[in-house]
mmCIF file of C-alpha atoms and ligand atoms in Angstrom:
data_model
loop_
_atom_site.group_PDB
_atom_site.id
_atom_site.type_symbol
_atom_site.label_atom_id
_atom_site.label_comp_id
_atom_site.label_asym_id
_atom_site.label_seq_id
_atom_site.Cartn_x
_atom_site.Cartn_y
_atom_site.Cartn_z
ATOM 1 C CA MET O 1 -130.500 139.597 -31.108
ATOM 2 C CA ARG O 2 -132.614 138.100 -28.357
ATOM 3 C CA THR O 3 -134.570 134.989 -29.408
ATOM 4 C CA PRO O 4 -138.105 135.264 -28.024
ATOM 5 C CA LEU O 5 -139.064 132.761 -25.332
ATOM 6 C CA ILE O 6 -142.669 131.699 -24.762
ATOM 7 C CA ALA O 7 -143.063 129.808 -21.503
ATOM 8 C CA GLY O 8 -146.201 128.076 -20.277
ATOM 9 C CA ASN O 9 -146.673 127.987 -16.500
ATOM 10 C CA TRP O 10 -149.205 125.253 -15.971
ATOM 11 C CA LYS O 11 -149.323 126.057 -12.228
ATOM 12 C CA MET O 12 -151.122 123.452 -10.089
ATOM 13 C CA ASN O 13 -153.397 122.051 -12.791
ATOM 14 C CA GLY O 14 -154.191 118.619 -14.156
ATOM 15 C CA LEU O 15 -153.780 114.971 -13.364
ATOM 16 C CA ARG O 16 -151.127 112.993 -15.196
ATOM 17 C CA ARG O 17 -153.374 112.053 -18.070
ATOM 18 C CA ASP O 18 -154.335 115.698 -18.521
ATOM 19 C CA ALA O 19 -150.697 116.776 -18.536
ATOM 20 C CA GLU O 20 -149.773 114.136 -21.077
ATOM 21 C CA ALA O 21 -152.690 115.087 -23.318
ATOM 22 C CA LEU O 22 -151.868 118.790 -23.071
ATOM 23 C CA ALA O 23 -148.213 118.117 -23.870
ATOM 24 C CA ARG O 24 -149.224 116.044 -26.902
ATOM 25 C CA ASP O 25 -151.559 118.795 -28.093
ATOM 26 C CA VAL O 26 -148.949 121.486 -27.553
ATOM 27 C CA ALA O 27 -146.301 119.479 -29.430
ATOM 28 C CA ALA O 28 -148.741 119.053 -32.313
ATOM 29 C CA ALA O 29 -149.952 122.647 -32.367
ATOM 30 C CA VAL O 30 -146.699 124.561 -31.926
ATOM 31 C CA THR O 31 -144.733 124.882 -35.113
ATOM 32 C CA ALA O 32 -141.075 124.331 -34.339
ATOM 33 C CA SER O 33 -139.190 127.354 -35.521
ATOM 34 C CA GLU O 34 -135.781 128.827 -35.002
ATOM 35 C CA GLY O 35 -137.439 132.182 -34.430
ATOM 36 C CA VAL O 36 -138.900 131.324 -31.037
ATOM 37 C CA GLU O 37 -137.980 129.129 -28.085
ATOM 38 C CA VAL O 38 -140.873 127.324 -26.372
ATOM 39 C CA LEU O 39 -140.945 126.057 -22.808
ATOM 40 C CA VAL O 40 -143.608 124.339 -20.703
ATOM 41 C CA CYS O 41 -143.499 124.087 -16.910
ATOM 42 C CA PRO O 42 -145.809 121.391 -15.502
ATOM 43 C CA PRO O 43 -146.192 120.519 -11.826
ATOM 44 C CA PHE O 44 -143.232 118.552 -10.426
ATOM 45 C CA VAL O 45 -145.093 115.241 -10.389
ATOM 46 C CA HIS O 46 -145.803 115.439 -14.137
ATOM 47 C CA LEU O 47 -142.313 116.438 -15.297
ATOM 48 C CA ASP O 48 -141.294 112.894 -16.096
ATOM 49 C CA ALA O 49 -144.446 112.056 -18.095
ATOM 50 C CA VAL O 50 -144.454 115.368 -19.959
ATOM 51 C CA GLY O 51 -140.745 115.001 -20.716
ATOM 52 C CA VAL O 52 -141.430 111.654 -22.363
ATOM 53 C CA VAL O 53 -144.171 113.161 -24.533
ATOM 54 C CA LEU O 54 -142.035 116.181 -25.494
ATOM 55 C CA ALA O 55 -138.863 114.242 -26.332
ATOM 56 C CA ASP O 56 -137.706 115.327 -29.817
ATOM 57 C CA SER O 57 -140.414 118.016 -30.019
ATOM 58 C CA GLY O 58 -137.970 120.891 -29.668
ATOM 59 C CA ILE O 59 -140.050 122.164 -26.741
ATOM 60 C CA SER O 60 -138.149 122.632 -23.493
ATOM 61 C CA LEU O 61 -139.201 121.427 -20.061
ATOM 62 C CA GLY O 62 -139.110 123.490 -16.895
ATOM 63 C CA ALA O 63 -140.181 123.240 -13.258
ATOM 64 C CA GLN O 64 -142.057 125.782 -11.151
ATOM 65 C CA ASN O 65 -139.599 125.957 -8.261
ATOM 66 C CA CYS O 66 -136.507 124.289 -6.806
ATOM 67 C CA ALA O 67 -135.015 123.923 -3.349
ATOM 68 C CA ASP O 68 -132.562 126.430 -1.881
ATOM 69 C CA ALA O 69 -130.255 123.616 -0.844
ATOM 70 C CA GLY O 70 -128.802 120.489 -2.337
ATOM 71 C CA GLN O 71 -130.196 117.032 -1.638
ATOM 72 C CA GLY O 72 -130.738 116.252 1.989
ATOM 73 C CA ALA O 73 -133.084 116.950 4.868
ATOM 74 C CA ARG O 74 -135.580 119.353 3.267
ATOM 75 C CA THR O 75 -138.983 117.617 3.522
ATOM 76 C CA GLY O 76 -141.323 118.637 0.761
ATOM 77 C CA GLU O 77 -138.718 120.324 -1.430
ATOM 78 C CA VAL O 78 -137.242 119.215 -4.753
ATOM 79 C CA ALA O 79 -133.527 119.667 -5.423
ATOM 80 C CA ALA O 80 -132.392 121.329 -8.648
ATOM 81 C CA ASP O 81 -130.326 118.347 -9.765
ATOM 82 C CA MET O 82 -133.422 116.148 -9.464
ATOM 83 C CA LEU O 83 -135.129 118.449 -11.966
ATOM 84 C CA VAL O 84 -132.208 118.177 -14.350
ATOM 85 C CA ASP O 85 -132.450 114.414 -13.956
ATOM 86 C CA MET O 86 -136.115 114.663 -15.103
ATOM 87 C CA GLY O 87 -135.027 116.506 -18.243
ATOM 88 C CA ALA O 88 -135.781 120.034 -17.065
ATOM 89 C CA THR O 89 -133.630 122.848 -18.436
ATOM 90 C CA HIS O 90 -135.436 125.806 -16.797
ATOM 91 C CA VAL O 91 -137.060 126.640 -13.496
ATOM 92 C CA ILE O 92 -139.489 129.400 -12.552
ATOM 93 C CA LEU O 93 -138.428 131.153 -9.331
ATOM 94 C CA GLY O 94 -139.995 133.793 -7.129
ATOM 95 C CA HIS O 95 -143.456 133.600 -8.666
ATOM 96 C CA SER O 96 -145.854 135.992 -6.941
ATOM 97 C CA GLU O 97 -148.026 133.031 -5.900
ATOM 98 C CA ARG O 98 -145.023 131.602 -4.043
ATOM 99 C CA ARG O 99 -144.319 134.973 -2.482
ATOM 100 C CA GLU O 100 -147.971 135.532 -1.505
ATOM 101 C CA PHE O 101 -149.182 132.106 -0.421
ATOM 102 C CA TYR O 102 -145.931 130.546 0.850
ATOM 103 C CA GLY O 103 -144.140 133.559 2.227
ATOM 104 C CA GLU O 104 -141.134 133.311 -0.088
ATOM 105 C CA ASP O 105 -138.947 136.353 0.253
ATOM 106 C CA ASP O 106 -135.965 137.613 -1.732
ATOM 107 C CA GLY O 107 -133.469 135.804 0.485
ATOM 108 C CA LEU O 108 -135.120 132.449 -0.094
ATOM 109 C CA VAL O 109 -135.511 133.119 -3.818
ATOM 110 C CA ALA O 110 -131.815 133.989 -4.028
ATOM 111 C CA GLY O 111 -130.926 130.668 -2.373
ATOM 112 C CA ARG O 112 -133.086 128.848 -4.888
ATOM 113 C CA TYR O 113 -131.544 130.830 -7.734
ATOM 114 C CA ARG O 114 -128.028 129.844 -6.672
ATOM 115 C CA GLN O 115 -128.973 126.162 -6.551
ATOM 116 C CA ALA O 116 -130.653 126.343 -9.965
ATOM 117 C CA LEU O 117 -127.513 127.811 -11.548
ATOM 118 C CA GLU O 118 -125.250 125.309 -9.859
ATOM 119 C CA ALA O 119 -127.331 122.464 -11.287
ATOM 120 C CA GLY O 120 -127.195 123.998 -14.778
ATOM 121 C CA LEU O 121 -130.818 125.163 -14.905
ATOM 122 C CA THR O 122 -131.842 128.476 -16.464
ATOM 123 C CA PRO O 123 -133.832 130.426 -13.855
ATOM 124 C CA VAL O 124 -136.923 132.349 -14.907
ATOM 125 C CA LEU O 125 -137.043 134.945 -12.135
ATOM 126 C CA CYS O 126 -140.469 136.520 -11.582
ATOM 127 C CA VAL O 127 -140.746 140.099 -10.410
ATOM 128 C CA GLY O 128 -143.738 142.440 -10.212
ATOM 129 C CA GLU O 129 -145.746 144.784 -8.068
ATOM 130 C CA THR O 130 -149.153 144.389 -6.477
ATOM 131 C CA LEU O 131 -151.986 146.767 -7.277
ATOM 132 C CA SER O 132 -151.573 148.619 -3.986
ATOM 133 C CA GLU O 133 -147.839 149.026 -4.629
ATOM 134 C CA ARG O 134 -148.596 150.408 -8.099
ATOM 135 C CA ASP O 135 -151.221 152.763 -6.716
ATOM 136 C CA ALA O 136 -148.724 153.957 -4.119
ATOM 137 C CA GLY O 137 -146.183 154.751 -6.856
ATOM 138 C CA GLN O 138 -143.821 152.010 -5.687
ATOM 139 C CA THR O 139 -143.732 149.895 -8.844
ATOM 140 C CA GLU O 140 -140.152 150.678 -9.832
ATOM 141 C CA ALA O 141 -138.799 150.407 -6.304
ATOM 142 C CA VAL O 142 -140.470 147.032 -5.768
ATOM 143 C CA VAL O 143 -139.222 145.557 -9.010
ATOM 144 C CA ALA O 144 -135.716 146.951 -8.620
ATOM 145 C CA GLY O 145 -135.650 145.546 -5.081
ATOM 146 C CA GLN O 146 -136.636 142.083 -6.279
ATOM 147 C CA ILE O 147 -133.801 142.046 -8.804
ATOM 148 C CA ARG O 148 -131.304 143.401 -6.273
ATOM 149 C CA GLY O 149 -132.603 140.758 -3.896
ATOM 150 C CA ILE O 150 -130.694 138.318 -6.080
ATOM 151 C CA THR O 151 -127.687 140.333 -7.162
ATOM 152 C CA ASP O 152 -126.964 141.894 -3.750
ATOM 153 C CA ARG O 153 -126.757 138.414 -2.280
ATOM 154 C CA LEU O 154 -125.154 136.444 -5.111
ATOM 155 C CA GLY O 155 -123.116 139.151 -6.839
ATOM 156 C CA ALA O 156 -123.471 141.599 -9.699
ATOM 157 C CA ASP O 157 -122.547 138.978 -12.289
ATOM 158 C CA SER O 158 -124.694 136.294 -10.717
ATOM 159 C CA LEU O 159 -127.715 136.223 -13.001
ATOM 160 C CA GLY O 160 -126.019 133.812 -15.408
ATOM 161 C CA PRO O 161 -128.297 132.702 -18.239
ATOM 162 C CA GLY O 162 -131.362 133.723 -16.194
ATOM 163 C CA VAL O 163 -134.460 135.201 -17.740
ATOM 164 C CA ILE O 164 -136.513 137.838 -15.928
ATOM 165 C CA ALA O 165 -140.305 137.745 -16.125
ATOM 166 C CA TYR O 166 -142.122 140.961 -15.290
ATOM 167 C CA GLU O 167 -145.499 139.893 -13.956
ATOM 168 C CA PRO O 168 -147.588 142.683 -12.446
ATOM 169 C CA VAL O 169 -149.536 140.845 -9.749
ATOM 170 C CA TRP O 170 -152.735 142.732 -10.600
ATOM 171 C CA ALA O 171 -152.625 141.286 -14.125
ATOM 172 C CA ILE O 172 -152.185 137.636 -13.166
ATOM 173 C CA GLY O 173 -155.265 135.534 -13.767
ATOM 174 C CA THR O 174 -157.451 138.634 -13.722
ATOM 175 C CA GLY O 175 -157.957 139.150 -17.439
ATOM 176 C CA ARG O 176 -156.597 142.614 -16.833
ATOM 177 C CA THR O 177 -153.357 142.902 -18.784
ATOM 178 C CA ALA O 178 -150.791 145.660 -18.671
ATOM 179 C CA SER O 179 -151.021 147.799 -21.781
ATOM 180 C CA ALA O 180 -148.206 147.326 -24.243
ATOM 181 C CA GLU O 181 -146.906 150.755 -23.242
ATOM 182 C CA GLN O 182 -146.989 149.912 -19.526
ATOM 183 C CA ALA O 183 -145.159 146.655 -20.190
ATOM 184 C CA GLN O 184 -142.552 148.342 -22.371
ATOM 185 C CA ALA O 185 -141.968 151.083 -19.805
ATOM 186 C CA MET O 186 -141.281 148.528 -17.068
ATOM 187 C CA HIS O 187 -139.159 146.326 -19.300
ATOM 188 C CA ALA O 188 -137.048 149.312 -20.289
ATOM 189 C CA PHE O 189 -136.741 150.197 -16.610
ATOM 190 C CA ILE O 190 -135.668 146.643 -15.758
ATOM 191 C CA ARG O 191 -133.079 146.631 -18.549
ATOM 192 C CA ALA O 192 -131.691 149.935 -17.303
ATOM 193 C CA GLN O 193 -131.469 148.541 -13.767
ATOM 194 C CA LEU O 194 -129.675 145.483 -15.105
ATOM 195 C CA ALA O 195 -127.257 147.677 -17.054
ATOM 196 C CA GLY O 196 -126.383 149.414 -13.806
ATOM 197 C CA ILE O 197 -125.806 146.084 -12.077
ATOM 198 C CA GLU O 198 -124.223 143.782 -14.633
ATOM 199 C CA GLY O 199 -123.189 146.168 -17.409
ATOM 200 C CA GLU O 200 -124.715 147.189 -20.735
ATOM 201 C CA SER O 201 -123.733 144.174 -22.719
ATOM 202 C CA ALA O 202 -125.104 141.539 -20.317
ATOM 203 C CA ALA O 203 -128.263 143.611 -19.839
ATOM 204 C CA SER O 204 -128.920 144.024 -23.539
ATOM 205 C CA ALA O 205 -128.551 140.257 -24.071
ATOM 206 C CA ARG O 206 -130.864 139.287 -21.199
ATOM 207 C CA ARG O 207 -134.374 138.151 -22.109
ATOM 208 C CA LEU O 208 -137.250 139.887 -20.355
ATOM 209 C CA LEU O 209 -140.646 138.188 -20.498
ATOM 210 C CA TYR O 210 -144.028 139.728 -19.780
ATOM 211 C CA GLY O 211 -146.596 137.714 -17.815
ATOM 212 C CA GLY O 212 -150.143 138.510 -16.764
ATOM 213 C CA SER O 213 -153.216 137.608 -18.790
ATOM 214 C CA MET O 214 -151.292 137.280 -22.044
ATOM 215 C CA LYS O 215 -153.627 135.754 -24.616
ATOM 216 C CA PRO O 216 -153.749 135.315 -28.405
ATOM 217 C CA GLY O 217 -155.713 138.581 -28.647
ATOM 218 C CA ASN O 218 -153.093 140.767 -26.942
ATOM 219 C CA ALA O 219 -149.850 138.840 -27.478
ATOM 220 C CA ALA O 220 -148.790 140.398 -30.780
ATOM 221 C CA GLU O 221 -149.074 143.924 -29.440
ATOM 222 C CA LEU O 222 -147.131 143.128 -26.254
ATOM 223 C CA LEU O 223 -144.495 141.122 -28.065
ATOM 224 C CA ALA O 224 -143.945 143.886 -30.619
ATOM 225 C CA MET O 225 -142.473 146.091 -27.862
ATOM 226 C CA ASP O 226 -138.701 146.544 -28.093
ATOM 227 C CA ASP O 227 -137.902 145.193 -24.633
ATOM 228 C CA VAL O 228 -140.533 142.454 -24.436
ATOM 229 C CA ASP O 229 -138.672 139.298 -25.409
ATOM 230 C CA GLY O 230 -141.398 136.781 -24.804
ATOM 231 C CA GLY O 231 -144.130 135.786 -22.396
ATOM 232 C CA LEU O 232 -144.789 133.730 -19.294
ATOM 233 C CA ILE O 233 -148.272 132.407 -19.847
ATOM 234 C CA GLY O 234 -150.584 131.010 -17.195
ATOM 235 C CA GLY O 235 -154.203 130.372 -18.113
ATOM 236 C CA ALA O 236 -153.740 130.475 -21.898
ATOM 237 C CA SER O 237 -150.948 127.884 -21.704
ATOM 238 C CA LEU O 238 -153.560 125.284 -20.650
ATOM 239 C CA ASP O 239 -155.139 125.548 -24.097
ATOM 240 C CA ALA O 240 -152.815 124.181 -26.766
ATOM 241 C CA GLY O 241 -154.408 126.268 -29.512
ATOM 242 C CA ASP O 242 -154.104 129.502 -27.554
ATOM 243 C CA PHE O 243 -150.568 128.715 -26.511
ATOM 244 C CA ALA O 244 -149.560 127.910 -30.086
ATOM 245 C CA ALA O 245 -151.136 131.167 -31.275
ATOM 246 C CA ILE O 246 -149.026 133.105 -28.768
ATOM 247 C CA CYS O 247 -145.904 131.220 -29.922
ATOM 248 C CA ALA O 248 -146.769 132.139 -33.508
ATOM 249 C CA ALA O 249 -147.173 135.780 -32.528
ATOM 250 C CA ALA O 250 -143.686 135.726 -31.018
ATOM 251 C CA THR O 251 -141.925 134.162 -33.960
ATOM 252 C CA ARG O 252 -139.465 136.491 -35.585
ATOM 253 C CA ASP O 253 -138.374 135.613 -39.115
HETATM 254 P P1 13P X 301 -152.123 134.280 -16.349
HETATM 255 O O1 13P X 301 -151.586 134.209 -17.770
HETATM 256 O O2 13P X 301 -153.149 133.247 -16.072
HETATM 257 O O3 13P X 301 -152.531 135.681 -15.995
HETATM 258 O O4 13P X 301 -150.883 133.902 -15.369
HETATM 259 C C1 13P X 301 -149.673 134.550 -15.549
HETATM 260 C C2 13P X 301 -148.668 133.889 -14.679
HETATM 261 O O5 13P X 301 -148.739 133.953 -13.460
HETATM 262 C C3 13P X 301 -147.589 133.162 -15.344
HETATM 263 O O6 13P X 301 -146.614 132.789 -14.447
#
């Protein structure tokens, strides 16, 4: 049985006091439960402060990226072991905003993925098609390519404890969410791809998150789908009440 994971991607929002206040509000609003795992991913510079607030809350801490190399001459990057040192257990990798605005490609994401695993972090690998790719009928090829972008480079058994987040780019921050059926169809496709790469048993254990305008009003329907094992939440994760409502919708008794 896959325990649902609800992850908040705070993106590039908030000063330290805002991050601390949000973390306090999230810790107060989210009911700790064995039926759901909860993760928040603040900007790098707030990891330490948020980690202090979340200590003993049962809520996990993650970063939004990590370097593709160990410590050394990589100006502007943050090494995976530095994130572990801040108390992070997870790291988002390959987010479409990184791919779009910073030119990250599958090779770079694979290098980051390897470093995350070596440091003991659980990667949350983002995949998803743009609207023009969907309209051109390329959705499955794009998503399969992004997964193979990791496994072709690192090996068929290389995903480790990683989580895959399907985030259709056209649904991110647009208020336009994939329908539950669209999400389920892609999640089933991803699981079938994974089965072909890493085998049935690893694929059926792997958690697949949906991301893209998930809100309290649509979370229950999306999370009820067989292959949707949680959510990667952007905008709604900046509101503790909304985030807690999504966590509650994911809780399985
Ligand atoms: P929104 O929930 O704001 O659409 O963002 C989704 C996302 O990009 C999470 O990583």
